[in-house]
Structures are given as structure tokens and as C-alpha cells.
mmCIF file of C-alpha atoms and ligand atoms in Angstrom:
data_model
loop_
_atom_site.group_PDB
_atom_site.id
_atom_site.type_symbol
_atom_site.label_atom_id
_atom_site.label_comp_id
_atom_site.label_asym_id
_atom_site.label_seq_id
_atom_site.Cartn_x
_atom_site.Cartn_y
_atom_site.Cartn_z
ATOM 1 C CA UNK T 61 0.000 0.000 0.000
ATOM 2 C CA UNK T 62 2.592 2.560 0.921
ATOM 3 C CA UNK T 63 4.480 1.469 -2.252
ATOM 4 C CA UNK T 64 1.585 2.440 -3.970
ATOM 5 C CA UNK T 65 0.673 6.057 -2.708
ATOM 6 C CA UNK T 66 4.425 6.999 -3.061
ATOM 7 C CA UNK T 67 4.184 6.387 -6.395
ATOM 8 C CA UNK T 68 0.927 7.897 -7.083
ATOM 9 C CA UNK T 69 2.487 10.637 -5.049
ATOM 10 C CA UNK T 70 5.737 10.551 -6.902
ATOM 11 C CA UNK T 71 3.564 10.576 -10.397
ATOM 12 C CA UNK T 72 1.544 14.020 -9.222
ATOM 13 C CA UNK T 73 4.197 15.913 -10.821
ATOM 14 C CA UNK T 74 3.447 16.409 -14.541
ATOM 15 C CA UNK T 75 6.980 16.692 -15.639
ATOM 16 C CA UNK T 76 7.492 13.287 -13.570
ATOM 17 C CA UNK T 77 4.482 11.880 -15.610
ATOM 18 C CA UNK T 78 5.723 12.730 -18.773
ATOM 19 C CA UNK T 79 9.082 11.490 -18.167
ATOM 20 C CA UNK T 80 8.185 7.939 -17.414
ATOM 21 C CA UNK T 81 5.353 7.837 -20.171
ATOM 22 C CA UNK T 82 8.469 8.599 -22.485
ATOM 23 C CA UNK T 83 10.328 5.749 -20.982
ATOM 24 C CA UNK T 84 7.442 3.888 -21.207
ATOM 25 C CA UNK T 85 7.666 4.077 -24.866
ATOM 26 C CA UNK T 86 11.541 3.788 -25.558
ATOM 27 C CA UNK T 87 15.306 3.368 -23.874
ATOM 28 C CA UNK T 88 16.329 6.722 -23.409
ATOM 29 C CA UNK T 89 19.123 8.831 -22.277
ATOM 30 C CA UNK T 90 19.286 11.948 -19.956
ATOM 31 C CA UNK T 91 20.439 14.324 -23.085
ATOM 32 C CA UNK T 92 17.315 12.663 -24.947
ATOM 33 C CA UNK T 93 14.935 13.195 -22.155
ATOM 34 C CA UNK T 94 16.116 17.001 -21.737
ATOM 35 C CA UNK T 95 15.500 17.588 -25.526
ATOM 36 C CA UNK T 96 12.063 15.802 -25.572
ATOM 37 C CA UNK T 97 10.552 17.777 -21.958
ATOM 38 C CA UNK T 98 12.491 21.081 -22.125
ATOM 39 C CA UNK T 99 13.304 21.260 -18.855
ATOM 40 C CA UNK T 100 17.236 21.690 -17.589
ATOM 41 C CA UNK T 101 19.643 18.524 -17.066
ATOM 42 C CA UNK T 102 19.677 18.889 -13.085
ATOM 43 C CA UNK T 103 15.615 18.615 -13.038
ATOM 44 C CA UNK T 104 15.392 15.676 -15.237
ATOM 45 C CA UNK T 105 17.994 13.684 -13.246
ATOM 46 C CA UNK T 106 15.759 14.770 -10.241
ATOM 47 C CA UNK T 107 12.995 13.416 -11.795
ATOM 48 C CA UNK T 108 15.196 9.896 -13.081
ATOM 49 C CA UNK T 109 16.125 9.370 -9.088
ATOM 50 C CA UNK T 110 13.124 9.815 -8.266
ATOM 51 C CA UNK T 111 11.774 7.140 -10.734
ATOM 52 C CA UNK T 112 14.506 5.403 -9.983
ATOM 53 C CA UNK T 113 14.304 5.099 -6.237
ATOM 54 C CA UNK T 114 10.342 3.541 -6.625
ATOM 55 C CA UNK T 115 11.602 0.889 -9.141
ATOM 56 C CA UNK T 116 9.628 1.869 -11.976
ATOM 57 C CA UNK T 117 12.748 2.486 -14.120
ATOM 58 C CA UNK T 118 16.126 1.014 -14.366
ATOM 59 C CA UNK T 119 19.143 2.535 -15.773
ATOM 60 C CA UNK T 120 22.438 0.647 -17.486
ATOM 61 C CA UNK T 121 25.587 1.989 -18.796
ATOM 62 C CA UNK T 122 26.214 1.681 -22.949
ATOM 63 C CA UNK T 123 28.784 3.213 -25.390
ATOM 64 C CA UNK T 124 29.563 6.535 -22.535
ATOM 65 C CA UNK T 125 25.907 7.102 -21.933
ATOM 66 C CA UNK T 126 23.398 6.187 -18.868
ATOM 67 C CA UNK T 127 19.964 4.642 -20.549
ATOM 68 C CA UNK T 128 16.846 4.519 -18.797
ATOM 69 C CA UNK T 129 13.979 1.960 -19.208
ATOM 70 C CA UNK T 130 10.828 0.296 -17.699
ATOM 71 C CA UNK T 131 11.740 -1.503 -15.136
ATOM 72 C CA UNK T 132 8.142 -3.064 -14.457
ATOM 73 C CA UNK T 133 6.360 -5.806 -16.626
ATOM 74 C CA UNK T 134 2.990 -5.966 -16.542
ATOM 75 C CA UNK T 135 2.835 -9.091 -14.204
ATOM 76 C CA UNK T 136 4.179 -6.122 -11.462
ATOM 77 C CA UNK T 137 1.577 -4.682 -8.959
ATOM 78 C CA UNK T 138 1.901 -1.245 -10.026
ATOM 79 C CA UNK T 139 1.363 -2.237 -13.739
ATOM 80 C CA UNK T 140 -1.820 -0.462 -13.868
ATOM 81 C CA UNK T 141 -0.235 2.817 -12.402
ATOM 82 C CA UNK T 142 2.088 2.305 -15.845
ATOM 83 C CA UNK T 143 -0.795 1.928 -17.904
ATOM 84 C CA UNK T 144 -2.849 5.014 -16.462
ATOM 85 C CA UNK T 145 0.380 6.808 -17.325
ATOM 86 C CA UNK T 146 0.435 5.516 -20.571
ATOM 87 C CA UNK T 147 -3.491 6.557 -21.132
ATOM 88 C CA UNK T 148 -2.960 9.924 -19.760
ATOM 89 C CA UNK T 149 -3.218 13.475 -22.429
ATOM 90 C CA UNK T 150 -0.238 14.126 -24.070
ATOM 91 C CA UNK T 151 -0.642 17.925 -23.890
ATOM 92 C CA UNK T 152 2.794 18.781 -24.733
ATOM 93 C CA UNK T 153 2.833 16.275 -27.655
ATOM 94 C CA UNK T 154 5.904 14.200 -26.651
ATOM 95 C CA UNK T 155 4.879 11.233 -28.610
ATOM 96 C CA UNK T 156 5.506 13.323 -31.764
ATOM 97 C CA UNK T 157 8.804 14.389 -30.754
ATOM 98 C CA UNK T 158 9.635 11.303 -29.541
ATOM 99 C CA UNK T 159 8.806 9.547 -32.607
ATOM 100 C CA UNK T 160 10.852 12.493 -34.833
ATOM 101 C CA UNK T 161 14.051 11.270 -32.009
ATOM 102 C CA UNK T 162 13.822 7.270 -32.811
ATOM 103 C CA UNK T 163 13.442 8.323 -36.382
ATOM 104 C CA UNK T 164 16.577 10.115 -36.426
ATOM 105 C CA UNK T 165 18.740 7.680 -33.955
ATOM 106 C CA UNK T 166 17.729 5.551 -36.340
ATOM 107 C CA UNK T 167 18.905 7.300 -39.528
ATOM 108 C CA UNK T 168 22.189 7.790 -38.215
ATOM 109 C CA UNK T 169 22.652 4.279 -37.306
ATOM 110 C CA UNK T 170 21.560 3.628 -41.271
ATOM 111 C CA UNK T 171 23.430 6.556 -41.715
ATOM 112 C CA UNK T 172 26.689 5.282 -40.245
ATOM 113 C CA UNK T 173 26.369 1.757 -41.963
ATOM 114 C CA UNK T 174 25.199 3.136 -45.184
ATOM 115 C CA UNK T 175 27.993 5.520 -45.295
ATOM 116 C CA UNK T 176 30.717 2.871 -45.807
ATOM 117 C CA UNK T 177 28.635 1.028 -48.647
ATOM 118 C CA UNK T 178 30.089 3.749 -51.437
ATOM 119 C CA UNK T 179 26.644 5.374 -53.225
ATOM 120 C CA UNK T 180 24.119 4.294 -50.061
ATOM 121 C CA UNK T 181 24.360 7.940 -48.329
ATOM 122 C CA UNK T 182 20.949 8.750 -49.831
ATOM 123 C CA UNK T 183 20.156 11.629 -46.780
ATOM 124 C CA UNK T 184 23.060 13.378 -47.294
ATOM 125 C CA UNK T 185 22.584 13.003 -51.449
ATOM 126 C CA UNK T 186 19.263 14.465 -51.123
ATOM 127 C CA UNK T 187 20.225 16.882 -48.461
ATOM 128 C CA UNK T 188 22.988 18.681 -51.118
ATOM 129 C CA UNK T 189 21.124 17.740 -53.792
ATOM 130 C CA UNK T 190 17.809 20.161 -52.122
ATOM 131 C CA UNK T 191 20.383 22.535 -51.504
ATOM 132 C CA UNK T 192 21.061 23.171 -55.487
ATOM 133 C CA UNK T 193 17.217 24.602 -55.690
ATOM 134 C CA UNK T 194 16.366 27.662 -55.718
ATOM 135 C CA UNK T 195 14.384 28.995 -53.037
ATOM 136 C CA UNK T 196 11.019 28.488 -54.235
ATOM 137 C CA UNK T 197 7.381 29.312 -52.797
ATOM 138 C CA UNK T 198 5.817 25.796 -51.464
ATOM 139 C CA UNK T 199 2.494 24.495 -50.902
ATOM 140 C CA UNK T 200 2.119 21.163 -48.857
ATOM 141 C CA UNK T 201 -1.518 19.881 -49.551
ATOM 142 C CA UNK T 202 -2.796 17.993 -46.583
ATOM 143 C CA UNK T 203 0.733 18.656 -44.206
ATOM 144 C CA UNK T 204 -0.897 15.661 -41.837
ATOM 145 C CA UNK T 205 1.845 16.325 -38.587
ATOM 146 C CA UNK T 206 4.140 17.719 -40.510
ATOM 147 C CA UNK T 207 6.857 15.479 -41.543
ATOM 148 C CA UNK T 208 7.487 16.206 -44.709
ATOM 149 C CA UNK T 209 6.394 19.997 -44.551
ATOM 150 C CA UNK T 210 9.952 20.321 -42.303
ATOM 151 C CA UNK T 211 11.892 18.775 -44.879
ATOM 152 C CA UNK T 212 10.583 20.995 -47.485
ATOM 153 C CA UNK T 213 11.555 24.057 -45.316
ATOM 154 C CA UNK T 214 14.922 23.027 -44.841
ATOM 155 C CA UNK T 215 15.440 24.473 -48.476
ATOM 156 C CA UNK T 216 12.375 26.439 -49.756
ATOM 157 C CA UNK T 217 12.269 30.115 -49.327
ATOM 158 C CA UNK T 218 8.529 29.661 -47.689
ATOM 159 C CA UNK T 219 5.975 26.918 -46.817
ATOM 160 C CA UNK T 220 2.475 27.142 -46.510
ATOM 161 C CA UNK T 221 1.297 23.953 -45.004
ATOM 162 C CA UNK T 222 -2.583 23.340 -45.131
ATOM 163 C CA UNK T 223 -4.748 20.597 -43.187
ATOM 164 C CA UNK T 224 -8.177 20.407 -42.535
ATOM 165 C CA UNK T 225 -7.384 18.408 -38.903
ATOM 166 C CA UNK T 226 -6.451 21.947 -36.695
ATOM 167 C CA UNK T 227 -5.140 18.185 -34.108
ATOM 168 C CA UNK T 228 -2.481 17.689 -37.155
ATOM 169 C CA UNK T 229 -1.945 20.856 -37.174
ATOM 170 C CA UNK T 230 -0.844 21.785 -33.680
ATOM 171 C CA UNK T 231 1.525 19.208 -34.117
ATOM 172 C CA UNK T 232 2.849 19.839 -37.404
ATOM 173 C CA UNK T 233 3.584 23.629 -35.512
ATOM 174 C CA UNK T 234 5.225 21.987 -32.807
ATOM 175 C CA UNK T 235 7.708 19.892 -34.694
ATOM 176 C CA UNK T 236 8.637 22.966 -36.969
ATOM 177 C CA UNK T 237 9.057 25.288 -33.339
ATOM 178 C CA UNK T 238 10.965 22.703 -32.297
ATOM 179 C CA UNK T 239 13.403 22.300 -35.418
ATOM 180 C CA UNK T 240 13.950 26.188 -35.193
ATOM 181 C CA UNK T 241 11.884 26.246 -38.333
ATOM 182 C CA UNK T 242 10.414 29.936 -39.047
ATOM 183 C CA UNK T 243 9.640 29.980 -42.687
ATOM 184 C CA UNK T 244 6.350 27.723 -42.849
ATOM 185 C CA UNK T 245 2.817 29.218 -42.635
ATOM 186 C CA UNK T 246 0.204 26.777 -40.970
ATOM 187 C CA UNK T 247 -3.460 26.801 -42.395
ATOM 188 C CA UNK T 248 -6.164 25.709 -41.659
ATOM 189 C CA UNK T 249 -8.352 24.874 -44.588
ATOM 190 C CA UNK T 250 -10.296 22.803 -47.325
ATOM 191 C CA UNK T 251 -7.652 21.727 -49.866
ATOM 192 C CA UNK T 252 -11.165 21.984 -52.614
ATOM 193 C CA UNK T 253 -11.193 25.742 -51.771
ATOM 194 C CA UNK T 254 -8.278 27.332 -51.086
ATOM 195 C CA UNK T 255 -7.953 30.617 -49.422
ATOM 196 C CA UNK T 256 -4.284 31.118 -51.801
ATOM 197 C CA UNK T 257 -4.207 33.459 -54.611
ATOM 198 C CA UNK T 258 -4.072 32.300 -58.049
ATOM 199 C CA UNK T 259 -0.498 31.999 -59.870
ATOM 200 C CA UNK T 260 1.540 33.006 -56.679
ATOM 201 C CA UNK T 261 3.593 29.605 -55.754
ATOM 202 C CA UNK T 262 6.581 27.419 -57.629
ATOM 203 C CA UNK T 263 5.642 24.014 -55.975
ATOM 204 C CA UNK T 264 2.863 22.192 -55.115
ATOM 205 C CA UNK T 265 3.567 19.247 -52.957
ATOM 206 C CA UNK T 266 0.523 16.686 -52.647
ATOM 207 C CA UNK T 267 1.892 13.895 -50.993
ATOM 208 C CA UNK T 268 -0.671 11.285 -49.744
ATOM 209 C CA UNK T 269 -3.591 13.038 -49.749
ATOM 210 C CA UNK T 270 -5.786 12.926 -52.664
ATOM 211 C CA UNK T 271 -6.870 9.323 -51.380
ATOM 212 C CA UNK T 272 -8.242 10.680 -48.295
ATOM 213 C CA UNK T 273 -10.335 13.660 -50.935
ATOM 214 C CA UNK T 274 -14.083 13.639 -52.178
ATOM 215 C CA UNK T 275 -12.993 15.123 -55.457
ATOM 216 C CA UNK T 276 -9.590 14.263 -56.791
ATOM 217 C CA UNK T 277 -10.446 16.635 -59.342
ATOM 218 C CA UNK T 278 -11.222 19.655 -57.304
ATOM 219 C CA UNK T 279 -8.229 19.101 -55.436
ATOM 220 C CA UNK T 280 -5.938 18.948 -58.864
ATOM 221 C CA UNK T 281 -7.991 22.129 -60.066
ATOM 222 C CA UNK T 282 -7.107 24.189 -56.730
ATOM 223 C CA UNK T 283 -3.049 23.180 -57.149
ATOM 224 C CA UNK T 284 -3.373 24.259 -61.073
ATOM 225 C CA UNK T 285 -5.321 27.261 -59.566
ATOM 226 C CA UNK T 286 -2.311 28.419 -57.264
ATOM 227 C CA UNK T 287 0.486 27.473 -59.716
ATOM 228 C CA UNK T 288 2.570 30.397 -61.186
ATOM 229 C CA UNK T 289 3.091 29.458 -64.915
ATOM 230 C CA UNK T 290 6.401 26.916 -65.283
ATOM 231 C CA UNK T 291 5.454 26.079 -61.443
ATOM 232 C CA UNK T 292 5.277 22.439 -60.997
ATOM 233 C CA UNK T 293 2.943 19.559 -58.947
ATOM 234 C CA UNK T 294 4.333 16.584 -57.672
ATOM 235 C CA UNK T 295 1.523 14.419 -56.455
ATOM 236 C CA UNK T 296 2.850 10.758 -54.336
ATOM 237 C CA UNK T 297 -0.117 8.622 -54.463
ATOM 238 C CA UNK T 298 -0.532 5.105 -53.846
ATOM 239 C CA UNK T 299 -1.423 2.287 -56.153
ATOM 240 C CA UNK T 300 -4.524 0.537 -56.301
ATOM 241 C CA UNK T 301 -4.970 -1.843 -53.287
ATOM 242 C CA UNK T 302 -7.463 -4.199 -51.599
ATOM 243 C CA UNK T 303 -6.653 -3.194 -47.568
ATOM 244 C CA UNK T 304 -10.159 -2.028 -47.422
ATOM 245 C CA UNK T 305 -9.954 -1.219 -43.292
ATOM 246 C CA UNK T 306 -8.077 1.870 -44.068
ATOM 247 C CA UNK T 307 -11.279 3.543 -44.670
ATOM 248 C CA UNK T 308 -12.756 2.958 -41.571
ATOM 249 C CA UNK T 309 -9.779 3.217 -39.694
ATOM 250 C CA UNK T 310 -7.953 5.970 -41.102
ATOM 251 C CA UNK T 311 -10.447 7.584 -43.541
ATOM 252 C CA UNK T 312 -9.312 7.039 -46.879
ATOM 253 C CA UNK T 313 -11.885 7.381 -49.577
ATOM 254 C CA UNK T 314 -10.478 5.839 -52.644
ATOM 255 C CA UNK T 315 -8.056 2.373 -52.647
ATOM 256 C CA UNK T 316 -5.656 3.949 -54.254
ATOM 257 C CA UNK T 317 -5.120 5.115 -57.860
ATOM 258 C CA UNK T 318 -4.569 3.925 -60.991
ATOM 259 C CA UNK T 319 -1.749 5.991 -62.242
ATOM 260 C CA UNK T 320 -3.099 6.454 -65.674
ATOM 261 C CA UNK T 321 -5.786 8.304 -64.578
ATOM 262 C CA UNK T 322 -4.491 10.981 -62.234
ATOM 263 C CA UNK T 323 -1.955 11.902 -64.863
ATOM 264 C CA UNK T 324 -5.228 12.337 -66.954
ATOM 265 C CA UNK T 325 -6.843 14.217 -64.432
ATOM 266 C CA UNK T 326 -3.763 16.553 -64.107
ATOM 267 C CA UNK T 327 -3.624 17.300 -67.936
ATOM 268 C CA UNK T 328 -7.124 18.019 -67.671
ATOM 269 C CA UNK T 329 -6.487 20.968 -65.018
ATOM 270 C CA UNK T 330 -4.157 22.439 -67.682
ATOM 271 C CA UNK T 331 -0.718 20.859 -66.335
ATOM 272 C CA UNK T 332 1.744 19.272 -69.154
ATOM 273 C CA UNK T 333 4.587 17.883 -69.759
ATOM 274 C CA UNK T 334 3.709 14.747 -67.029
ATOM 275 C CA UNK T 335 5.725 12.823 -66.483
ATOM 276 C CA UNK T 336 6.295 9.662 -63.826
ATOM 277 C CA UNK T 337 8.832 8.602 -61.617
ATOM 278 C CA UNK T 338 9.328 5.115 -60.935
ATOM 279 C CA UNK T 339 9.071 4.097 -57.185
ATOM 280 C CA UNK T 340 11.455 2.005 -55.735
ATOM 281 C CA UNK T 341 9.718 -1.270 -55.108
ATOM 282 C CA UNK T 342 9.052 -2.348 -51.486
ATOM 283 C CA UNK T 343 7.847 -6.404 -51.676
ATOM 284 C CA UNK T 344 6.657 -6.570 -48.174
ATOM 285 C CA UNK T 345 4.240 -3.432 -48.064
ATOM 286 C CA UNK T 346 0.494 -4.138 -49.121
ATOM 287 C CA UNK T 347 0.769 0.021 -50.456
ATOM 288 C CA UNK T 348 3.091 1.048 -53.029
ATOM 289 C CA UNK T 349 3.119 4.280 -54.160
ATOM 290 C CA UNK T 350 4.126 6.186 -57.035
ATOM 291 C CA UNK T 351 5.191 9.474 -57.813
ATOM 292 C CA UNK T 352 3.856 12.180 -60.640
ATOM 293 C CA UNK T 353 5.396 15.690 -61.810
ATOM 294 C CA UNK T 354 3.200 18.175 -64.082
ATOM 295 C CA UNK T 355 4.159 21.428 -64.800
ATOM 296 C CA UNK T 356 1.398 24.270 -65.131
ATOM 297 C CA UNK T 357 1.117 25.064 -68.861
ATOM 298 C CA UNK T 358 2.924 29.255 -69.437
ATOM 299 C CA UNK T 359 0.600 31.729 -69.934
ATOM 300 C CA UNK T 360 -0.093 32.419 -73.449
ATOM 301 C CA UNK T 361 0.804 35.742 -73.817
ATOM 302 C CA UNK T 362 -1.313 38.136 -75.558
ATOM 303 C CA UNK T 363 -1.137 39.382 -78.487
ATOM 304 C CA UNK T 364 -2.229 42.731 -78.612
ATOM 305 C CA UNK T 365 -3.283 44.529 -82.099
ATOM 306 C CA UNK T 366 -1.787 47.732 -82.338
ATOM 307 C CA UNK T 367 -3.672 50.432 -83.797
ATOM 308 C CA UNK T 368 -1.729 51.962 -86.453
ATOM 309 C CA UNK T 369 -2.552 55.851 -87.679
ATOM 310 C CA UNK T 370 -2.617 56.123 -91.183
HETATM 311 C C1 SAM A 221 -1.934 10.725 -44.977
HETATM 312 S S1 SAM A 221 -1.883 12.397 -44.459
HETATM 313 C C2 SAM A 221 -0.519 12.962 -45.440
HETATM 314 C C3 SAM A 221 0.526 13.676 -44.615
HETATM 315 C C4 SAM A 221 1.741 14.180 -45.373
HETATM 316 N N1 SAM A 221 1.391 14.878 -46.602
HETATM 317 C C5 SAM A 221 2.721 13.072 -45.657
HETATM 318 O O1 SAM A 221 2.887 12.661 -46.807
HETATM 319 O O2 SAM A 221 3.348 12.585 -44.714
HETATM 320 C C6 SAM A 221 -3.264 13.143 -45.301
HETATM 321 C C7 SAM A 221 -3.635 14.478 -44.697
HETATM 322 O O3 SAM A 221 -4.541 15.141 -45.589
HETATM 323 C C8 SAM A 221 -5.488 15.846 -44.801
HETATM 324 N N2 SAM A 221 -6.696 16.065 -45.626
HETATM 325 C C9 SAM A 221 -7.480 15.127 -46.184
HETATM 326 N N3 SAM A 221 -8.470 15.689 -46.884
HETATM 327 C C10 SAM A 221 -8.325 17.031 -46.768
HETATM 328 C C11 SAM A 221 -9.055 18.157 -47.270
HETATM 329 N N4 SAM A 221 -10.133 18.021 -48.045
HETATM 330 N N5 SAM A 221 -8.604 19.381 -46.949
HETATM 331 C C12 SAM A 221 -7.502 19.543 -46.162
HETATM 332 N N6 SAM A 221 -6.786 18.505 -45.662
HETATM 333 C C13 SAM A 221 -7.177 17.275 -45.959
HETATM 334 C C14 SAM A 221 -5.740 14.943 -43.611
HETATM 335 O O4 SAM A 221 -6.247 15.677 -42.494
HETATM 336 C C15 SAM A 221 -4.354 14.368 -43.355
HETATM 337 O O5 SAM A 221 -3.649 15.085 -42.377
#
């Protein structure tokens, strides 16, 4: 019993709560729990002792650094004191950052081994390959949380990142804030009307998104709409598929596309020169996906009669 109250006790402090729900989730560091929370180095080890001392965590010693993990399973008495932690509101959206953190530990592990395979350093390729753009106005139809929207700032001059979900949205914000990211706009809107003047951006990015639309078309039409002339659309779509559950559960309205016929429906909004770029192909992945480039058609430019005096 007492075990219990100190720990309910111990959990009362948010910061405390947030830590272990991180820790919960993945073997972390103290550098990696500072940059996740916020909060300075001496407060988090605090809050690690703390954890520490009630033997919900455990810490071991690898490669210089001290990692911290669950130290509970859930055969443990206080199991469900780890699972009301785990079910509590992420208000500061951790899990986001968190995610963004494994992602990158993760690239620089590929990263490392990739680097000695000569031709494998893809990120860095694409990195100083981005870098060779110029800086160029971007639209990012449906920015979801706001994954690819960073990457697109890292070289555009400007970002406007629309999504009808304002909860994709907040985090999409947070992860730029976070990244030190000040040239995206965040919008709030319906990608079938768009609140974005006609002919006034380079790129529009629509990446995963026209399969959760009503109108594919409408969609297409708005991007056209927004394009300046010689502006391109590069649309990442995936192929036709029979996982019907995505529907329900994540509210796609079309199984994919055929890509035939979105390369028709982009010629038809008055973008040429179309062309395809072949996917690499992933054998174990229900969804494949595949990539299109248009390019809005130049403005025709007027020819204006002269009057001529006799
Ligand atoms: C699968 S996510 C794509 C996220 C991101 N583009 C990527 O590739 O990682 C699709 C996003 O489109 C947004 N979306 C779908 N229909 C929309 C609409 N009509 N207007 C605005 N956003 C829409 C959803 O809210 C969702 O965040």
C-alpha cells in the first residue's frame, strides 16, 4: 500500500508523468529526455532518481551514456499505475517528438552503416542535392503532422502547409518550433477551396492526400489554380490496393489510384509535360506508391493589335 501512494504521489508531478510515459515508450538517455521535456539537465535527473528510487525504471551503462527503461512488466503490482500513465493526455505532444528522435537515432545508425557502402548515403545526397534549388514558394496539400512539410523548409524560401485536422496541425507547428523552423505558414483549410491566390507559388507538394479527398479533381484544379506558370505539382499517391480497413480506420476514400488516370486528371487541369517517376519497389508493403510531376502550362501571352494611324 505505501508502495503504492508513493508512487501515485511521486507521479503528481506532470513533468514526472511525462518522463516515465516517455520511458514507457523507448530506452532513453538523460540528453534525450532534456531535448524531448524542455526542462534543464539537473531537473530531469531529479525526476530519473526519483523514478529510480520507486523501481519503476532502471538505468544501465552503454557506449559513454546512462539509458533509462521500464523496469516493471505488466505481471508487477503497479502495472496499472504504468498503464494510467500511458493513457494519460499528451498535452505537450511528446509522442511526436519522440517519434521524430527514434526516427533520427535511427537514420544515423543507417546513416553510419550506409555511409561505408560507397553510393548508399541517400540523406546526405538528397540533403545537397535540395540545396542546389532555388528557393522556391511551397504548398504542402494535406501537411498531416508535418513530416514532410519540415523537410521541405529546410530548403524552400517559404511553406504554406494546409490541413483540414487543426489536431495535425498543432503538431505539425510543434515539430517545426521545435526544429527552429520559421519559414512555414500553418493553415487551416479545405484543400477543394483554397484561401491562396491564383499563380503566386513554384511548388505544389501533394503527398498522400488525394486518397483521403471527395474530389480528386477539385483538389488537382485548386493546385493548377495556385500554380505560377512553369510552377510544378508533384503528387505521391498510392497504387490501387485491396486493404479495405483503411477507410474505416484511417479515412481514406479511394483504394488507391490507378496511375493512368491521375496523370489524366492533371492534364485536364491544364498541367503538361507529365511525367512519372518510378518508385522504388518495397515487396513486403500491401501500399506502393508512385510518384507524378506536371508542370502548369505558361501563360499564353497576348497578343495585342496595335492600332496603327494612317
Ligand atoms: C496521410 S496524411 C498525409 C501527410 C503528409 N502529406 C505526408 O505525406 O506525410 C493526409 C492528410 O490530408 C489531410 N486532408 C485530407 N483531406 C483534406 C481536405 N479536403 N482538406 C484539407 N486537408 C485534408 C488529412 O487531415 C491528413 O492530415
Amino acid at each position: 500500500m505505501d508502495e503504492l501512494t508513493e508512487a501515485f504521489r511521486a507521479l503528481g508531478d506532470p513533468t514526472r508523468l511525462r518522463i516515465l510515459r516517455l520511458i514507457c515508450e523507448a530506452r532513453l538517455n538523460v540528453s534525450e529526455v532534456v531535448s524531448l521535456v524542455g526542462i534543464a539537465q539537473s531537473s530531469v535527473s531529479h525526476h530519473l532518481t526519483r523514478l529510480k528510487a520507486l523501481d519503476l525504471i532502471r538505468e544501465e551503462r552503454q557506449g559513454g551514456f546512462t539509458y533509462y527503461s521500464l523496469a516493471l512488466d505488466d505481471k508487477a503490482p503497479l502495472w496499472p499505475l504504468i498503464k494510467l500513465a500511458r493513457s494519460a493526455h499528451d498535452a505537450h505532444g511528446d509522442h511526436a517528438r519522440l517519434t521524430e528522435l527514434l526516427r533520427r537515432r535511427e537514420d544515423v545508425q543507417t546513416l553510419n552503416e550506409k555511409l561505408l557502402e560507397p553510393g548508399q548515403s541517400w540523406r546526405l545526397w538528397s540533403a545537397a542535392l535540395a540545396s542546389l534549388l532555388p528557393p522556391l514558394e511551397v504548398v504542402d496539400f494535406g501537411c498531416g503532422t508535418g513530416v514532410l512539410t519540415v523537410e521541405l523548409a529546410r530548403w524552400a524560401r517559404h511553406v504554406t502547409a494546409i490541413d483540414r485536422s487543426e489536431s495535425a496541425l498543432t503538431k505539425a507547428r510543434a515539430e517545426a518550433a521545435r526544429q527552429g523552423l520559421h519559414n512555414i505558414t500553418f493553415l487551416a483549410a479545405d484543400l477543394e477551396h483554397l484561401p491562396l491566390e491564383r499563380a503566386s507559388v513554384d511548388l505544389v507538394v501533394v503527398s498522400q492526400s488525394l486518397h483521403h479527398v471527395d474530389s480528386i479533381e477539385h483538389v488537382l484544379a485548386e493546385g493548377a489554380r495556385v500554380l505560377k506558370p512553369g510552377g510544378r505539382m508533384v503528387v505521391l499517391e498510392l497504387l490501387p490496393h485491396d486493404e479495405a480497413w483503411v477507410k474505416s480506420r484511417l479515412g481514406h476514400q479511394h483504394l488507391g489510384f490507378a496511375p493512368d488516370a491521375v496523370e489524366q486528371a492533371m492534364r485536364e487541369v491544364g498541367l503538361e509535360h507529365t511525367q512519372s517517376v518510378p518508385a522504388p519497389r518495397d515487396a513486403t508493403s500491401p501500399f506502393k506508391a508512385f510518384l507524378l510531376i506536371g508542370t502548369r502550362a505558361a501563360a499564353r501571352t497576348r497578343t495585342v493589335k496595335l492600332r496603327t494611324t494612317a
